[in-house]
PDB file of C-alpha atoms in Angstrom:
ATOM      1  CA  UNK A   1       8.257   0.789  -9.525  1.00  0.00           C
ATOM      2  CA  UNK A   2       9.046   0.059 -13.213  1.00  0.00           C
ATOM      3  CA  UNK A   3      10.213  -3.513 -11.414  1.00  0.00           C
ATOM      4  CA  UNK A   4       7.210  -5.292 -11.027  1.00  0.00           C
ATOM      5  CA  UNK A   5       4.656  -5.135 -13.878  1.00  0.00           C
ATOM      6  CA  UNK A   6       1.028  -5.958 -14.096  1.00  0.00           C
ATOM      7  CA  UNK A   7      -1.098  -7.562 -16.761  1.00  0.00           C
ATOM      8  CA  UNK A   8      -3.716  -6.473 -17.776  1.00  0.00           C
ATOM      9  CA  UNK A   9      -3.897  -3.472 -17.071  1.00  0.00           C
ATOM     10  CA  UNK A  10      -7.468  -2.937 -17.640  1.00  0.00           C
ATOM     11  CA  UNK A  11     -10.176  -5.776 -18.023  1.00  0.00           C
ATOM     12  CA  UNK A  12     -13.839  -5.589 -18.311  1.00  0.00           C
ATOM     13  CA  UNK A  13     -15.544  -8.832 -18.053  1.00  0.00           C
ATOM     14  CA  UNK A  14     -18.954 -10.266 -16.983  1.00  0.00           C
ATOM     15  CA  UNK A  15     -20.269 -12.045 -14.200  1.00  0.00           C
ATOM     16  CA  UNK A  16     -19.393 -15.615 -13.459  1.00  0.00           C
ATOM     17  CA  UNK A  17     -16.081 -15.268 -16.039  1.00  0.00           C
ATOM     18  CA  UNK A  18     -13.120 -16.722 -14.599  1.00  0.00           C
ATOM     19  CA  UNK A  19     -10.283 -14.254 -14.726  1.00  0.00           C
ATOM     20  CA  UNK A  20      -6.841 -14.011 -13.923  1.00  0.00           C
ATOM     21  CA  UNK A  21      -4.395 -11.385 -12.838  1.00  0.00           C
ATOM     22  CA  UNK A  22      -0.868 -11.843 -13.858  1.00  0.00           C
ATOM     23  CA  UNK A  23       2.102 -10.308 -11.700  1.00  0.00           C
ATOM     24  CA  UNK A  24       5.809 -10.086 -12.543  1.00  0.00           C
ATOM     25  CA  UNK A  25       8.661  -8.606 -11.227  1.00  0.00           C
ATOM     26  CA  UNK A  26      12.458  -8.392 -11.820  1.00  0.00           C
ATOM     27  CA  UNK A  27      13.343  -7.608  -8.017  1.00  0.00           C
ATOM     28  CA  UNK A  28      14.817 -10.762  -7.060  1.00  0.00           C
ATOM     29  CA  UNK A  29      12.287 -10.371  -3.921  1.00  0.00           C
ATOM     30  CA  UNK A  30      10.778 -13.196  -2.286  1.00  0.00           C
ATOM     31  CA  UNK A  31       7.810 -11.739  -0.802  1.00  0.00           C
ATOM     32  CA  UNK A  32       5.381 -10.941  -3.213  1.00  0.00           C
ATOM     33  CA  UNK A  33       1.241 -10.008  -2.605  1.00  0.00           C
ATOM     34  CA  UNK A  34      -2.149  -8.892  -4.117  1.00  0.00           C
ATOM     35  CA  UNK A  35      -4.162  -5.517  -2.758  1.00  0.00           C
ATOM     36  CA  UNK A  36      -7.276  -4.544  -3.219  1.00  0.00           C
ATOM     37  CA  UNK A  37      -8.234  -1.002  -3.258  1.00  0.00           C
ATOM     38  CA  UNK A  38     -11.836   0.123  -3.113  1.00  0.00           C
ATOM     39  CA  UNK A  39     -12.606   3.551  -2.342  1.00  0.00           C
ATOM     40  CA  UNK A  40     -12.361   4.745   1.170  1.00  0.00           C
ATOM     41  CA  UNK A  41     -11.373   1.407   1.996  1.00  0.00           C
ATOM     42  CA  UNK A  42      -7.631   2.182   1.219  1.00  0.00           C
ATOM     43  CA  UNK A  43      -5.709  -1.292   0.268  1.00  0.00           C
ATOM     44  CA  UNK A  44      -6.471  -4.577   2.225  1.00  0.00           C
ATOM     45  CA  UNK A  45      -4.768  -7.774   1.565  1.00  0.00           C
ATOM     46  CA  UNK A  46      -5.863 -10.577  -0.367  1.00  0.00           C
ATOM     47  CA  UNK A  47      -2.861 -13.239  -0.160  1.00  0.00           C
ATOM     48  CA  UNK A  48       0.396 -13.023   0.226  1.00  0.00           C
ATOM     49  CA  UNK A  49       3.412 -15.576  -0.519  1.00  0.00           C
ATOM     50  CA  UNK A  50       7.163 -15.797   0.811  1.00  0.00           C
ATOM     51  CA  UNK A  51       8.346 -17.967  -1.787  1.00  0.00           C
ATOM     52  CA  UNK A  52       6.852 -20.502  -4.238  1.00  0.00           C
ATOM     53  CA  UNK A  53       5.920 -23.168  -1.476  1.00  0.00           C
ATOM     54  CA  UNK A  54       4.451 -20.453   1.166  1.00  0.00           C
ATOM     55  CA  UNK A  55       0.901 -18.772  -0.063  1.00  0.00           C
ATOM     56  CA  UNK A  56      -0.905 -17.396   3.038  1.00  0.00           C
ATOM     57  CA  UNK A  57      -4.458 -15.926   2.896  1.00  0.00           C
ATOM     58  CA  UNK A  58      -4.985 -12.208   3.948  1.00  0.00           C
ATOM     59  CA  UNK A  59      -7.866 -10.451   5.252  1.00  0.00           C
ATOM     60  CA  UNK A  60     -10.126 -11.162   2.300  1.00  0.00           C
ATOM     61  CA  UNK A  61      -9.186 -14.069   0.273  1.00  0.00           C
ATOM     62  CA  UNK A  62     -12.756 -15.345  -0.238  1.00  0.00           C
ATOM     63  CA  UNK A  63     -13.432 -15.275  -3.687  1.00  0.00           C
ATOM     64  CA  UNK A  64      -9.916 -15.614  -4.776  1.00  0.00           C
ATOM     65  CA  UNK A  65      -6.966 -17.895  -5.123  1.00  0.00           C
ATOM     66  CA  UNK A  66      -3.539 -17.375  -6.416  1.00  0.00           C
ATOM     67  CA  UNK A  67      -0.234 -19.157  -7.619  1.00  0.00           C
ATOM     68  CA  UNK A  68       2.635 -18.709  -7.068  1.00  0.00           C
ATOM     69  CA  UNK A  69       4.151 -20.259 -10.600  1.00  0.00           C
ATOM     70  CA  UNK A  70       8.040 -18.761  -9.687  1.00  0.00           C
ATOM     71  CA  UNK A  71      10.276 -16.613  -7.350  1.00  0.00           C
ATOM     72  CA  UNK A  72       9.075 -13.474 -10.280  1.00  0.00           C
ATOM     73  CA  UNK A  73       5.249 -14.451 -10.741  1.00  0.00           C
ATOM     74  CA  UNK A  74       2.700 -14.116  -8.629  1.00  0.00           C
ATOM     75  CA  UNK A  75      -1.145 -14.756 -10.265  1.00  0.00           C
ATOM     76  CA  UNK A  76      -4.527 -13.601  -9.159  1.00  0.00           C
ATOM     77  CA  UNK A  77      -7.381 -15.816 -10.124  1.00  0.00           C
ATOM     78  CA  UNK A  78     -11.191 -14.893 -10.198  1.00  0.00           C
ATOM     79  CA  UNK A  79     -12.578 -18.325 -10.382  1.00  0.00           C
ATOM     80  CA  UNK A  80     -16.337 -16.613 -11.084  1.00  0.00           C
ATOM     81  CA  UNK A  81     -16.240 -12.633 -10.980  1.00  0.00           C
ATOM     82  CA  UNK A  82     -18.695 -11.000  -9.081  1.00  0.00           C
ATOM     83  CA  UNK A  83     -19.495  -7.081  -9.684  1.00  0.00           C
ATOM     84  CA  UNK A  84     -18.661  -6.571  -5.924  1.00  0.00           C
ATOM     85  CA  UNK A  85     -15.318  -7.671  -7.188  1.00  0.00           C
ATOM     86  CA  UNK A  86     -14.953  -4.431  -9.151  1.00  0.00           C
ATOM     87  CA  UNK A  87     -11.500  -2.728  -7.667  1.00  0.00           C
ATOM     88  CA  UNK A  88      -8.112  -1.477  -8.179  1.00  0.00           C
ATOM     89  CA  UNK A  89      -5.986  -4.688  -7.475  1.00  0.00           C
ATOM     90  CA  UNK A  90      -2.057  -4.229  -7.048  1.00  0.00           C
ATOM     91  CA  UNK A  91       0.423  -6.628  -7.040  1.00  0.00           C
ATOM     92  CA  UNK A  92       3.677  -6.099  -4.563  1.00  0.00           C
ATOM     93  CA  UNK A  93       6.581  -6.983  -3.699  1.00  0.00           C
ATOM     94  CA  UNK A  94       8.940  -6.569  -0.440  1.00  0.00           C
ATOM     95  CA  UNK A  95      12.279  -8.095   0.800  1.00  0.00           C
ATOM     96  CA  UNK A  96      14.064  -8.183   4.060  1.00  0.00           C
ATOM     97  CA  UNK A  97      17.096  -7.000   2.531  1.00  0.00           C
ATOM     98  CA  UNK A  98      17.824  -3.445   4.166  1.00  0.00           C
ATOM     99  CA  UNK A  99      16.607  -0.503   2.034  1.00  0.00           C
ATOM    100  CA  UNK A 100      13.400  -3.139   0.245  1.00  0.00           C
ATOM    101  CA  UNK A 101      11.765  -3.047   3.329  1.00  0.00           C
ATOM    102  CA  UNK A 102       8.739  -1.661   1.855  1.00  0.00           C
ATOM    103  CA  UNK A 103       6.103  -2.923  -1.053  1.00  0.00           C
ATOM    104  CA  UNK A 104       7.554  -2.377  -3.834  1.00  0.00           C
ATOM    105  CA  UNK A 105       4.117  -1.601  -6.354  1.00  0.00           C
ATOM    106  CA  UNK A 106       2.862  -2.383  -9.430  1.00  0.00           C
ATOM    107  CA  UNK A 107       0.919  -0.025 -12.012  1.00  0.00           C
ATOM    108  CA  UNK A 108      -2.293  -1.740 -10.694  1.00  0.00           C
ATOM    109  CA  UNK A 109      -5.102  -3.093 -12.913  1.00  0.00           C
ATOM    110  CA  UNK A 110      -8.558  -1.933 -13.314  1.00  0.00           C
ATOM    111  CA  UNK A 111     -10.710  -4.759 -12.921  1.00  0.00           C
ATOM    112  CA  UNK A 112     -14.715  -3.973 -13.795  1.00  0.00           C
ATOM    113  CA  UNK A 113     -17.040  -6.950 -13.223  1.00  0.00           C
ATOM    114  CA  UNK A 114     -20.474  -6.384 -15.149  1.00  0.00           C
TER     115      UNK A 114
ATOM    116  CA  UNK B   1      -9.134  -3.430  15.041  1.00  0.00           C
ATOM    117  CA  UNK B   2      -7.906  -0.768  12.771  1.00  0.00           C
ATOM    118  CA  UNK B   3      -4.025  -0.737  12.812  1.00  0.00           C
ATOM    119  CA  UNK B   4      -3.538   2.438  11.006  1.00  0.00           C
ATOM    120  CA  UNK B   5      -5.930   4.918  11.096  1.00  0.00           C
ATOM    121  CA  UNK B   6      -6.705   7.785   8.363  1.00  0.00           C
ATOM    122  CA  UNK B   7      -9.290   9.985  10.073  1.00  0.00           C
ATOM    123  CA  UNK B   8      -9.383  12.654   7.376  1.00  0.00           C
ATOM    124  CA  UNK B   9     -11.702  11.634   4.519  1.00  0.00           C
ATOM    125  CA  UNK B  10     -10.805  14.451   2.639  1.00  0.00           C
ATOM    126  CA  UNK B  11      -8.980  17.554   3.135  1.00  0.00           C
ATOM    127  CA  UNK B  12      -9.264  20.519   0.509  1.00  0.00           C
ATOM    128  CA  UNK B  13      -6.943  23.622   0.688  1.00  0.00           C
ATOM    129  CA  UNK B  14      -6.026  26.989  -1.627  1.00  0.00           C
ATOM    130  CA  UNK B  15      -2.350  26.648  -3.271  1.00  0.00           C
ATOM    131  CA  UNK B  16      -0.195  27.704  -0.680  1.00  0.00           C
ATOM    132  CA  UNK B  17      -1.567  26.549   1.783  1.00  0.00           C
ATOM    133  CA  UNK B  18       0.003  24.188   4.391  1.00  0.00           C
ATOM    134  CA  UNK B  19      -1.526  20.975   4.902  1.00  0.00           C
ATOM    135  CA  UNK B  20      -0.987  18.301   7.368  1.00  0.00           C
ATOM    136  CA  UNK B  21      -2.571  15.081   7.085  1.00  0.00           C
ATOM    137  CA  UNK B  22      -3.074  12.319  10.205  1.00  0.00           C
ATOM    138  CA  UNK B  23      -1.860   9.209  10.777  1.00  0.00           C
ATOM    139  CA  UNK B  24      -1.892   7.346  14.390  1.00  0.00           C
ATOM    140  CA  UNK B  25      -1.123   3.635  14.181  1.00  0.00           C
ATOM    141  CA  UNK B  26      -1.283   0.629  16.696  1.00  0.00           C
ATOM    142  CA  UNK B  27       0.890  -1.553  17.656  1.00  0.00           C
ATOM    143  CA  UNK B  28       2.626  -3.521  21.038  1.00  0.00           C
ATOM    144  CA  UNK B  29       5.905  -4.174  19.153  1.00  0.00           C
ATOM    145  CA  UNK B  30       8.707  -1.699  20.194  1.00  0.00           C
ATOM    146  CA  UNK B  31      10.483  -2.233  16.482  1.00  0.00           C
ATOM    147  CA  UNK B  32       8.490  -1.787  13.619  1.00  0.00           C
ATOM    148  CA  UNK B  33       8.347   0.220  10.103  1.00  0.00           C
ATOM    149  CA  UNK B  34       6.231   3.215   8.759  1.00  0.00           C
ATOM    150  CA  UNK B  35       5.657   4.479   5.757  1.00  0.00           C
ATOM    151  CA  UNK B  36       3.898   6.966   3.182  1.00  0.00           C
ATOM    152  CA  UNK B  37       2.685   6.367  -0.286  1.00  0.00           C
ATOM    153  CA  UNK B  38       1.217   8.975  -2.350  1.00  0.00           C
ATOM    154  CA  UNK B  39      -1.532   7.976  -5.410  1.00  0.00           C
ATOM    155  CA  UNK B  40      -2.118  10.555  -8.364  1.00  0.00           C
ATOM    156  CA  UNK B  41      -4.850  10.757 -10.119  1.00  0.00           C
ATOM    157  CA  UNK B  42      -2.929   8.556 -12.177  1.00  0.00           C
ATOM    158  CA  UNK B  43      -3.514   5.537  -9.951  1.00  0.00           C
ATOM    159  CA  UNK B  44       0.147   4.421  -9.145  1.00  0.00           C
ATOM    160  CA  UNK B  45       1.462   4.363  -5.494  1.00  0.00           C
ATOM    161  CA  UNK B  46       4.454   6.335  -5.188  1.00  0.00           C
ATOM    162  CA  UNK B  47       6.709   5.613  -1.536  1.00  0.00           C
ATOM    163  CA  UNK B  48       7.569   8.713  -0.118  1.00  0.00           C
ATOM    164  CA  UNK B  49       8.942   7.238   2.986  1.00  0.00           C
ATOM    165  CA  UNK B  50       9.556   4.834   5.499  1.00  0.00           C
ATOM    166  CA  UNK B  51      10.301   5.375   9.047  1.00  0.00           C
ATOM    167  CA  UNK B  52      12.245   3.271  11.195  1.00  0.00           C
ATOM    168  CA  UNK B  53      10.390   3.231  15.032  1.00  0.00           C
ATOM    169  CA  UNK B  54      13.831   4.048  16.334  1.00  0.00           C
ATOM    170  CA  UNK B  55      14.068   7.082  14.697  1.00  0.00           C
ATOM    171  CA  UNK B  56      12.639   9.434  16.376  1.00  0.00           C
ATOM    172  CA  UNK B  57      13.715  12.417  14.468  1.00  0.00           C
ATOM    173  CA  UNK B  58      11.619  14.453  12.025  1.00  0.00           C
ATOM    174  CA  UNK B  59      12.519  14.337   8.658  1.00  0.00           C
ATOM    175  CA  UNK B  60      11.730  16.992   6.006  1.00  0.00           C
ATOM    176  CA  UNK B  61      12.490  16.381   2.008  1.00  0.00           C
ATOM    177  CA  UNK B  62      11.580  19.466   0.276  1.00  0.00           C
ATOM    178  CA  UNK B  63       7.952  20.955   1.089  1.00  0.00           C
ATOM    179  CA  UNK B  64       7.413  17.627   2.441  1.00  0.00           C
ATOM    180  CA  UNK B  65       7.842  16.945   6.045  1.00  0.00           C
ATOM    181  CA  UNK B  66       7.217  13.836   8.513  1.00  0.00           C
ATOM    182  CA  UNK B  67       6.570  14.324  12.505  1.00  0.00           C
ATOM    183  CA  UNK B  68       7.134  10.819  14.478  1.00  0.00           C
ATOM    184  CA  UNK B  69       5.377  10.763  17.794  1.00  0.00           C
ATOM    185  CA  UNK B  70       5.728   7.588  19.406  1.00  0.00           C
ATOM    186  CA  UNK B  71       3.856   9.218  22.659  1.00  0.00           C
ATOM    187  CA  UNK B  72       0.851   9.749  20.758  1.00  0.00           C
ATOM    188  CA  UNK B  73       1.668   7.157  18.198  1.00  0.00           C
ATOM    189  CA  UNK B  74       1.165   9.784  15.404  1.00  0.00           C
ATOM    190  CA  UNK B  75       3.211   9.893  11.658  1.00  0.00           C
ATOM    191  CA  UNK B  76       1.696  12.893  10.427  1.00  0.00           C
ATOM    192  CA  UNK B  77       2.512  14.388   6.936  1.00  0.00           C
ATOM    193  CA  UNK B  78       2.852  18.139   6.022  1.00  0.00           C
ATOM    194  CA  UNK B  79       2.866  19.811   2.961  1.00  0.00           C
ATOM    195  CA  UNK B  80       4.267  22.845   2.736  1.00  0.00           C
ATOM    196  CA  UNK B  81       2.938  26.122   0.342  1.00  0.00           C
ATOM    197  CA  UNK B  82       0.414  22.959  -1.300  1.00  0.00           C
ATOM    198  CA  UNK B  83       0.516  22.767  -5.044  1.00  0.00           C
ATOM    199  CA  UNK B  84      -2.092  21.858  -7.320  1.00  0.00           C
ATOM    200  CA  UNK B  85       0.324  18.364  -8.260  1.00  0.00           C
ATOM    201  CA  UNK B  86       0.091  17.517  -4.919  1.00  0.00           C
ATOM    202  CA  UNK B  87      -3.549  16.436  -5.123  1.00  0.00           C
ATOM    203  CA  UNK B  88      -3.790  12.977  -4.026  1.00  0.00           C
ATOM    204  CA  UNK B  89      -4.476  10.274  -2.101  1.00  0.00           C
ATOM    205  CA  UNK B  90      -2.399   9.588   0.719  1.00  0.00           C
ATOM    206  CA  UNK B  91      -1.326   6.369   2.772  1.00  0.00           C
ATOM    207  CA  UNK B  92       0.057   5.423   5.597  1.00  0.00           C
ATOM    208  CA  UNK B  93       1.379   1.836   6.407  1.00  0.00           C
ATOM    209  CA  UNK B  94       3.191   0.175   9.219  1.00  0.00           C
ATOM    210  CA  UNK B  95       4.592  -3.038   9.127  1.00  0.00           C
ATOM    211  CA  UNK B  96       5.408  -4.947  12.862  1.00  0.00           C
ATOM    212  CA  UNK B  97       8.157  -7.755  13.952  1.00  0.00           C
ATOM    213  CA  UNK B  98       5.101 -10.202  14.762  1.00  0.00           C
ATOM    214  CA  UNK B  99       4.889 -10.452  11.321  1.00  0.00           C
ATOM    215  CA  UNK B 100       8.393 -10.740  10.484  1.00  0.00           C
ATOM    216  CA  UNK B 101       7.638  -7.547   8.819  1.00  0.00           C
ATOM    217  CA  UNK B 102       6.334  -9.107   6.030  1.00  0.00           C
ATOM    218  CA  UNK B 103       2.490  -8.036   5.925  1.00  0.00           C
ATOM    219  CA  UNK B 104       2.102  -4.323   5.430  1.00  0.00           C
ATOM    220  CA  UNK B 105      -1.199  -2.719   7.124  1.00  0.00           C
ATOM    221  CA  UNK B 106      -2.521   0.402   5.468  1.00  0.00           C
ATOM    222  CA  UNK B 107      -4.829   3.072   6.584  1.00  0.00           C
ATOM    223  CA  UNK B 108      -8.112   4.051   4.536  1.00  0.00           C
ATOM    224  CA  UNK B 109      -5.963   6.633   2.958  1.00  0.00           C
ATOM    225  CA  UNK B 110      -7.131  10.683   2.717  1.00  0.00           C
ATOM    226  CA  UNK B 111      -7.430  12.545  -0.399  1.00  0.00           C
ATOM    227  CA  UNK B 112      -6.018  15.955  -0.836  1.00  0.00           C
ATOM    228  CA  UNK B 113      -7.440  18.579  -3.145  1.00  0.00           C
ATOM    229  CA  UNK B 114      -5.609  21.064  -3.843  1.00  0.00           C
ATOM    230  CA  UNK B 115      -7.130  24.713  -5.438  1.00  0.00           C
ATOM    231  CA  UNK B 116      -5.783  27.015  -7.380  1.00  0.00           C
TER     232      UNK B 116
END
């Protein structure tokens, strides 16, 4: 989904770096989140917002925080990278609207923590 | 507990071959929203479908075809004569009402290889 857009797209960076994970997206949704995929793990939740007051925490958002900066931007911070923090993270978005009832995905980005 | 569940790891098959890949789900809501997403190689997700739980009928686009059980609460996934693009990872989701649907739960995902 051309839509939403990730940056960067690949990163390499070292242990105890603080990083950040930008998200944008031209849907007009409200809902927006950050995945993590890790091999046979398939994608599990890290937060997730329904507009720019509401961030909720998912299933495992220790280690992480986020902002939510506008209705189209949703960032990912690192605030010290740990190699177990090596993934595939994906930003998405979703509305209520019917037809957008589904995460809508980003390109992902490759994060490597040394 | 595991909401969606992915029991084949890995699946590999010949070209031609038909393929069907698993997914049973859990859930107490009698409303509620599947769905497919396909991942090349590449690393992008691709939807491939959603499924309304009202819906009961089976839904075919192509080679691809989707069979909703909601006695067995099964959403399995067959390819038909498999080609080598169609190797893969593979997801299933479901989202529920509890949630307002707004949290989608995804299975562990199975990858397809597919032969020549």
């Amino acid at each position: 989904d051309a839509d939403v857009t990730q940056t960067p797209r690949n990163r390499i960076t070292k242990t105890g770096k603080r990083i950040m994970l930008e998200c944008s997206q031209t849907k007009g949704h409200d809902r927006m989140y950050w995945y993590r995929q890790d091999p046979g793990l398939g994608l599990r939740l890290i937060y997730y917002s329904f507009d720019v007051k509401d961030i909720n925490k998912g299933e495992i958002s220790d280690g992480y925080s986020v902002s939510r900066q506008a209705q189209a931007k949703f960032s990912l911070s690192l605030e010290s990278a740990i190699p177990n923090q090596t993934a595939l993270y994906f930003c998405a978005t979703s509305d209520l609207k019917a037809g957008e009832r589904r995460p809508f995905f980003g390109p992902g980005t490759r994060l490597t923590v040394l | 507990a595991q909401k969606v569940t992915q029991a084949q790891t890995e699946i590999s098959v010949v070209e031609k071959e038909d393929v069907t890949l698993d997914c049973v789900y859990e859930t107490r809501d009698t409303t509620y929203y599947l769905f497919w997403y396909k991942q090349p190689p590449s690393g992008e997700l691709v939807f491939l479908i959603r499924r309304n739980s009202f819906d009961e009928q089976n839904e075919i686009s192509g080679r691809y075809s989707w069979n909703f059980q909601k006695s067995t609460s099964s959403f399995n996934f067959t390819i038909t004569a498999s080609q080598v693009v169609d190797s893969a990872v593979y997801f299933c989701a479901l989202s529920e009402p509890r949630d307002n649907f707004n949290k989608f739960y995804f299975g562990s995902g199975t990858k397809l290889n597919v032969k020549p």
